Coordinates of C-alpha atoms in Angstrom, one line a residue:
X4 CA 41.1 111.7 -229.5
X5 CA 38.6 113.7 -231.5
X6 CA 37.2 115.3 -229.2
X7 CA 39.8 116.9 -228.1
X8 CA 42.3 118.0 -231.4
X9 CA 38.6 120.3 -232.5
X10 CA 39.3 121.7 -228.5
X11 CA 42.8 122.4 -229.5
X12 CA 41.5 124.3 -232.5
X13 CA 39.7 126.7 -231.1
X14 CA 41.3 127.4 -227.4
X15 CA 44.3 128.0 -230.6
X16 CA 41.4 130.1 -232.3
X17 CA 41.1 131.7 -229.4
X18 CA 44.1 132.7 -227.9
X19 CA 45.7 134.5 -231.3
X20 CA 43.1 137.6 -230.5
X21 CA 45.6 140.2 -229.5
X22 CA 44.1 140.2 -226.1
X23 CA 44.8 137.8 -222.0
X24 CA 43.0 135.0 -221.7
X25 CA 41.4 134.5 -218.2
X26 CA 41.8 130.8 -217.1
X27 CA 38.4 130.5 -215.9
X28 CA 36.8 132.9 -218.7
X29 CA 38.7 129.3 -221.5
X30 CA 36.7 126.7 -219.2
X31 CA 33.5 128.8 -219.9
X32 CA 34.2 129.2 -223.5
X33 CA 35.1 125.4 -224.5
X34 CA 33.0 123.8 -221.3
X35 CA 35.4 122.0 -219.4
X36 CA 37.2 122.3 -217.0
X37 CA 40.0 124.9 -215.9
X38 CA 42.3 121.6 -215.7
X39 CA 41.6 120.7 -219.0
X40 CA 41.8 124.1 -220.0
X41 CA 46.3 123.6 -218.3
X42 CA 46.5 120.4 -220.1
X43 CA 45.6 121.9 -223.1
X44 CA 48.0 124.8 -223.4
X45 CA 50.9 122.0 -222.4
X46 CA 49.3 120.7 -225.7
X47 CA 49.8 123.4 -227.8
X48 CA 53.5 124.5 -225.9
X49 CA 54.5 120.5 -227.3
X50 CA 53.3 121.8 -230.2
X51 CA 55.4 124.7 -230.9
X52 CA 52.8 127.1 -230.1
X53 CA 54.2 130.0 -227.0
X54 CA 51.7 130.6 -225.0
X55 CA 52.4 133.1 -222.2
X56 CA 50.9 132.5 -218.8
X57 CA 50.7 135.4 -216.1
X58 CA 49.6 134.5 -212.9
X59 CA 47.2 136.5 -210.7
X60 CA 42.8 137.8 -210.5
X61 CA 44.1 140.1 -213.7
X62 CA 46.5 137.5 -215.1
X63 CA 45.5 135.1 -218.2
X64 CA 47.2 133.3 -220.7
X65 CA 48.4 135.0 -224.2
X66 CA 50.1 133.2 -226.9
X67 CA 53.2 135.0 -227.4
X68 CA 55.7 135.8 -230.5
X69 CA 58.5 132.5 -230.7
X70 CA 61.0 132.0 -233.2
X71 CA 58.7 130.3 -235.9
X72 CA 55.8 130.7 -237.2
X73 CA 52.7 128.6 -235.9
X74 CA 50.4 127.4 -238.2
X75 CA 47.7 130.6 -238.5
X76 CA 43.5 130.0 -237.8
X77 CA 41.3 132.1 -239.5
X78 CA 37.4 132.5 -239.9
X79 CA 36.2 132.8 -243.5
X80 CA 36.1 136.6 -243.5
X81 CA 39.8 136.6 -242.6
X82 CA 41.0 133.9 -244.6
X83 CA 39.5 136.2 -247.6
X84 CA 40.9 139.2 -247.4
X85 CA 44.6 138.4 -246.1
X86 CA 44.2 136.7 -249.2
X87 CA 43.2 139.3 -251.4
X88 CA 45.3 141.4 -249.7
X89 CA 47.8 139.7 -251.0
X90 CA 47.5 139.6 -255.0
X91 CA 47.1 143.4 -254.5
X92 CA 51.1 143.1 -252.7
X93 CA 51.9 141.0 -255.2
X94 CA 50.5 144.4 -257.8
X95 CA 52.3 146.7 -256.0
X96 CA 55.3 148.6 -256.8
X97 CA 57.5 146.6 -254.4
X98 CA 60.8 145.1 -257.0
X99 CA 61.5 141.6 -255.3
X100 CA 58.2 141.2 -253.4
X101 CA 56.1 139.9 -256.3
X102 CA 56.9 135.9 -256.7
X103 CA 56.7 136.0 -252.7
X104 CA 53.7 137.6 -252.8
X105 CA 52.9 134.9 -255.6
X106 CA 53.9 131.6 -253.8
X107 CA 52.3 132.4 -250.0
X108 CA 49.1 133.5 -252.5
X109 CA 49.6 130.1 -254.0
X110 CA 49.8 128.4 -250.1
X111 CA 46.5 130.3 -249.8
X112 CA 44.3 129.9 -252.0
X113 CA 45.7 125.5 -252.2
X114 CA 44.8 125.3 -248.2
X115 CA 41.1 128.0 -249.6
X116 CA 37.7 125.7 -248.7
X117 CA 35.7 125.9 -251.7
X118 CA 33.0 127.2 -250.8
X119 CA 36.1 130.0 -250.0
X120 CA 38.2 129.8 -252.9
X121 CA 35.2 129.8 -255.5
X122 CA 34.5 133.7 -254.3
X123 CA 38.3 134.4 -253.8
X124 CA 38.5 133.2 -257.5
X125 CA 35.3 135.7 -258.4
X126 CA 36.7 138.2 -257.3
X127 CA 40.5 137.6 -258.7
X128 CA 38.0 136.9 -262.6
X129 CA 36.0 140.2 -261.9
X130 CA 37.5 142.8 -260.8
X131 CA 40.2 144.7 -262.7
X132 CA 42.7 147.7 -261.5
X133 CA 42.7 150.4 -264.1
X134 CA 46.4 150.8 -264.2
X135 CA 48.4 154.3 -264.2
X136 CA 48.3 157.0 -266.2
X137 CA 52.3 156.3 -265.7
X138 CA 54.4 154.1 -264.6
X139 CA 54.7 154.5 -260.9
X140 CA 58.3 154.4 -258.5
X141 CA 59.8 150.9 -257.4
X142 CA 60.0 150.8 -254.0
X143 CA 63.2 148.7 -251.6
X144 CA 61.5 146.7 -248.9
X145 CA 64.4 147.4 -247.3
X146 CA 64.4 150.9 -247.6
X147 CA 60.8 151.0 -246.1
X148 CA 61.9 148.6 -243.1
X149 CA 65.4 150.4 -242.6
X150 CA 63.3 153.9 -242.4
X151 CA 60.3 152.4 -240.5
X152 CA 63.1 151.0 -238.2
X153 CA 63.9 153.9 -237.4
X154 CA 61.2 156.2 -236.9
X155 CA 59.8 153.1 -233.8
X156 CA 63.6 153.5 -232.1
X157 CA 64.1 157.6 -232.4
X158 CA 67.5 157.4 -233.9
X159 CA 68.8 160.0 -236.4
X160 CA 69.0 159.7 -239.7
X161 CA 71.8 160.2 -242.2
X162 CA 70.4 160.4 -246.2
X163 CA 71.1 161.5 -249.4
X164 CA 67.8 162.8 -251.3
X165 CA 66.6 164.0 -254.5
X166 CA 63.8 166.7 -255.3
X167 CA 62.1 166.7 -258.0
X168 CA 65.0 168.4 -260.6
X169 CA 67.5 165.8 -259.4
X170 CA 69.0 167.8 -257.2
X171 CA 71.8 165.9 -254.4
X172 CA 71.2 167.1 -251.1
X173 CA 72.3 165.5 -247.4
X174 CA 70.1 165.9 -244.6
X175 CA 70.1 164.8 -240.5
X176 CA 66.5 164.0 -240.0
X177 CA 65.0 162.8 -236.7
X178 CA 62.2 160.4 -238.2
X179 CA 58.9 160.0 -237.5
X180 CA 56.5 158.8 -240.3
X181 CA 56.2 155.9 -243.4
X182 CA 53.6 157.3 -245.0
X183 CA 51.1 155.4 -248.1
X184 CA 49.4 156.9 -250.3
X185 CA 48.5 155.6 -253.3
X186 CA 51.4 154.0 -254.9
X187 CA 53.9 156.5 -253.2
X188 CA 55.4 156.9 -249.9
X189 CA 56.8 159.1 -247.8
X190 CA 58.7 159.9 -245.0
X191 CA 57.7 162.6 -242.6
X192 CA 60.1 163.6 -240.1
X193 CA 61.9 166.4 -238.5
X194 CA 64.7 168.3 -240.5
X195 CA 67.7 168.8 -237.5
X196 CA 69.4 171.7 -240.1
X197 CA 66.1 173.1 -240.8
X198 CA 64.7 173.1 -237.8
X199 CA 60.8 172.0 -239.2
X200 CA 58.8 169.0 -240.5
X201 CA 60.1 168.2 -243.7
X202 CA 58.3 164.7 -246.4
X203 CA 60.5 163.3 -248.6
X204 CA 59.4 160.6 -251.3
X205 CA 61.3 157.4 -250.4
X206 CA 62.3 156.3 -253.6
X207 CA 64.8 159.3 -254.1
X208 CA 65.7 158.7 -250.3
X209 CA 70.1 156.8 -249.5
X210 CA 70.7 156.2 -246.4
X211 CA 73.5 156.9 -245.1
X212 CA 74.8 154.6 -242.2
X213 CA 75.8 154.5 -239.3
X214 CA 72.4 155.9 -237.4
X215 CA 72.4 158.4 -235.9
X216 CA 71.0 159.0 -231.2
X217 CA 68.4 158.6 -230.1
X218 CA 66.4 161.6 -230.2
X219 CA 63.2 163.0 -227.5
X220 CA 59.6 161.8 -230.1
X221 CA 57.6 165.3 -231.4
X222 CA 53.9 164.7 -231.9
X223 CA 52.9 164.8 -235.5
X224 CA 53.3 167.1 -237.8
X225 CA 49.1 168.8 -238.0
X226 CA 48.1 166.2 -235.3
X227 CA 48.3 163.2 -238.1
X228 CA 51.5 162.5 -240.9
X229 CA 48.9 161.1 -243.5
X230 CA 46.9 165.3 -243.0
X231 CA 50.5 166.3 -243.7
X232 CA 51.7 164.2 -246.0
X233 CA 47.9 164.9 -248.4
X234 CA 48.6 168.6 -247.9
X235 CA 52.6 168.9 -248.7
X236 CA 52.2 166.4 -251.6
X237 CA 48.8 168.0 -253.4
X238 CA 50.3 171.6 -253.1
X239 CA 54.1 170.3 -254.4
X240 CA 51.9 170.5 -257.9
X241 CA 49.8 172.9 -257.7
X242 CA 50.7 175.4 -260.9
X243 CA 47.4 178.2 -258.7
X244 CA 47.0 178.9 -255.7
X245 CA 44.4 180.7 -253.5
X246 CA 43.1 181.7 -250.5
X247 CA 39.0 182.0 -250.4
X248 CA 37.1 183.7 -248.0
X249 CA 34.2 181.3 -247.7
X250 CA 30.6 183.5 -246.1
X251 CA 29.8 179.8 -244.2
X252 CA 31.2 178.1 -240.8
X253 CA 34.1 176.1 -240.9
X254 CA 32.0 173.0 -240.3
X255 CA 30.7 172.6 -243.1
X256 CA 33.1 173.4 -245.5
X257 CA 34.8 170.6 -243.7
X258 CA 32.5 169.1 -244.9
X259 CA 33.0 169.4 -248.6
X260 CA 36.9 169.5 -248.5
X261 CA 39.3 166.8 -248.3
X262 CA 43.1 167.2 -246.5
X263 CA 44.1 166.8 -250.1
X264 CA 42.0 169.8 -252.1
X265 CA 43.0 172.5 -249.6
X266 CA 42.6 173.9 -245.6
X267 CA 40.6 175.3 -243.7
X268 CA 40.5 177.7 -241.3
X269 CA 38.6 179.5 -239.4
X270 CA 37.6 183.3 -239.3
X271 CA 34.7 183.0 -237.0
X272 CA 31.0 182.1 -237.1
X273 CA 29.8 182.1 -240.0
X274 CA 33.4 182.5 -242.4
X275 CA 36.4 181.1 -243.0
X276 CA 39.9 180.6 -245.5
X277 CA 40.1 178.1 -247.9
X278 CA 43.7 177.8 -248.8
X279 CA 43.1 175.7 -251.6
X280 CA 45.5 175.4 -255.5
X281 CA 45.3 173.4 -258.6
X282 CA 46.9 172.8 -262.2
X283 CA 44.9 175.4 -264.3
X284 CA 42.2 177.9 -263.8
X285 CA 39.5 176.7 -264.8
X286 CA 40.0 173.0 -262.3
X287 CA 39.6 175.8 -259.9
X288 CA 37.2 178.2 -261.1
X289 CA 34.8 174.2 -260.8
X290 CA 36.0 173.4 -257.7
X291 CA 34.9 176.4 -255.9
X292 CA 31.8 176.9 -258.1
X293 CA 31.2 173.7 -255.6
X294 CA 31.5 174.8 -252.8
X295 CA 27.7 175.2 -252.6
X296 CA 28.2 178.2 -250.4
X297 CA 29.0 181.8 -251.8
X298 CA 32.8 183.0 -251.8
X299 CA 34.6 185.6 -251.8
X300 CA 38.6 185.7 -254.4
X301 CA 40.7 188.8 -254.0
X302 CA 44.3 187.1 -255.3
X303 CA 45.3 186.5 -257.6
X304 CA 44.6 188.7 -260.0
X305 CA 44.6 185.7 -263.2
X306 CA 41.8 184.0 -261.3
X307 CA 39.9 186.3 -260.3
X308 CA 39.9 187.8 -263.8
X309 CA 39.0 184.5 -264.5
X310 CA 35.9 184.8 -262.3
X311 CA 34.6 187.6 -264.0
X312 CA 34.6 186.0 -267.9
X313 CA 33.1 183.0 -266.5
X314 CA 30.1 184.9 -265.0
X315 CA 30.1 187.0 -268.3
X316 CA 30.3 183.2 -270.7
X317 CA 27.1 182.6 -267.2
X318 CA 25.3 185.4 -267.5
X319 CA 25.2 185.4 -271.7
X320 CA 23.9 181.0 -270.8
X321 CA 20.8 182.5 -269.0
X322 CA 19.6 185.1 -270.9
X323 CA 16.5 186.8 -268.9
X324 CA 13.3 186.2 -269.4
X325 CA 10.7 188.0 -271.6
X326 CA 9.0 190.5 -269.2
X327 CA 4.9 189.5 -268.8
X328 CA 2.1 190.0 -270.6
X329 CA 0.2 193.5 -269.9
X330 CA -3.4 193.4 -270.9
X331 CA -5.1 196.1 -272.5
X332 CA -7.2 198.8 -271.0
X333 CA -10.4 197.7 -273.8
X334 CA -10.3 194.0 -272.3
X335 CA -9.6 194.6 -268.1
X336 CA -12.9 197.1 -268.5
X337 CA -14.9 194.3 -269.8

């Protein structure tokens, strides 16, 4: 009986991986006959695990979604990862998730083996998050689900939106992706009236019902919605912007630049243009100085003037070395 139970648990663990298992491979993994595998599959179904089977040479068994969530079998690292993830969610900016996450966390920790519970508790006791310098806006989980579902179903959305100044507007959009950056969430969507891509902060969105008709799918803006959000969100906070000619290949500059810092455009094999910015001229100058390549700045004028001031200051900070001592004619004749 113990052997059968252990085999069922092993079979269930295999079926929980996202793939289809041929009966012959399951039999080989478990060291039993194909008939025993079929009998064990029926036992799992009796216990409430929905196992789908397909016939043919390419067929096999797969654990399907059911009406109720059955127990999960997790490897050691998976159990630790899930526990840490749930605790992180409990500290997130999603109202209403804290209590549910803590309840799930208590259930997880209760069934963890002592060796894993010790690892998890060490992480809990000796890792401390740095608090945000300002309060993050809370995100309604139902709103996130609504937006994600609209992206999945390709349904237009009517929504009310408030910009950073609080000015309201009504939008008709084709939602593409919901992007998480830090503790903020953004909806990337095609604005139907403006005929262009737009990025909306989720905490400023109020969707209107009913949703609109379906729309044809599009490619993500810039080929990657996350890259698009990183660039737009950073640029929105810049007080000073610059387009800088860098005398180096674009590939070399890209090694030092991520989408949140700027956009690199190749000019030729040896030159590229960096579109970047910062909240201050000092920050922008420091950033350019860390590129590790020669560059030319022609605008804005205030940045050009600031770099000239810095160049003069650095020159004064490094006085020219004294000329080398020259020997006298008398000394050289000896």
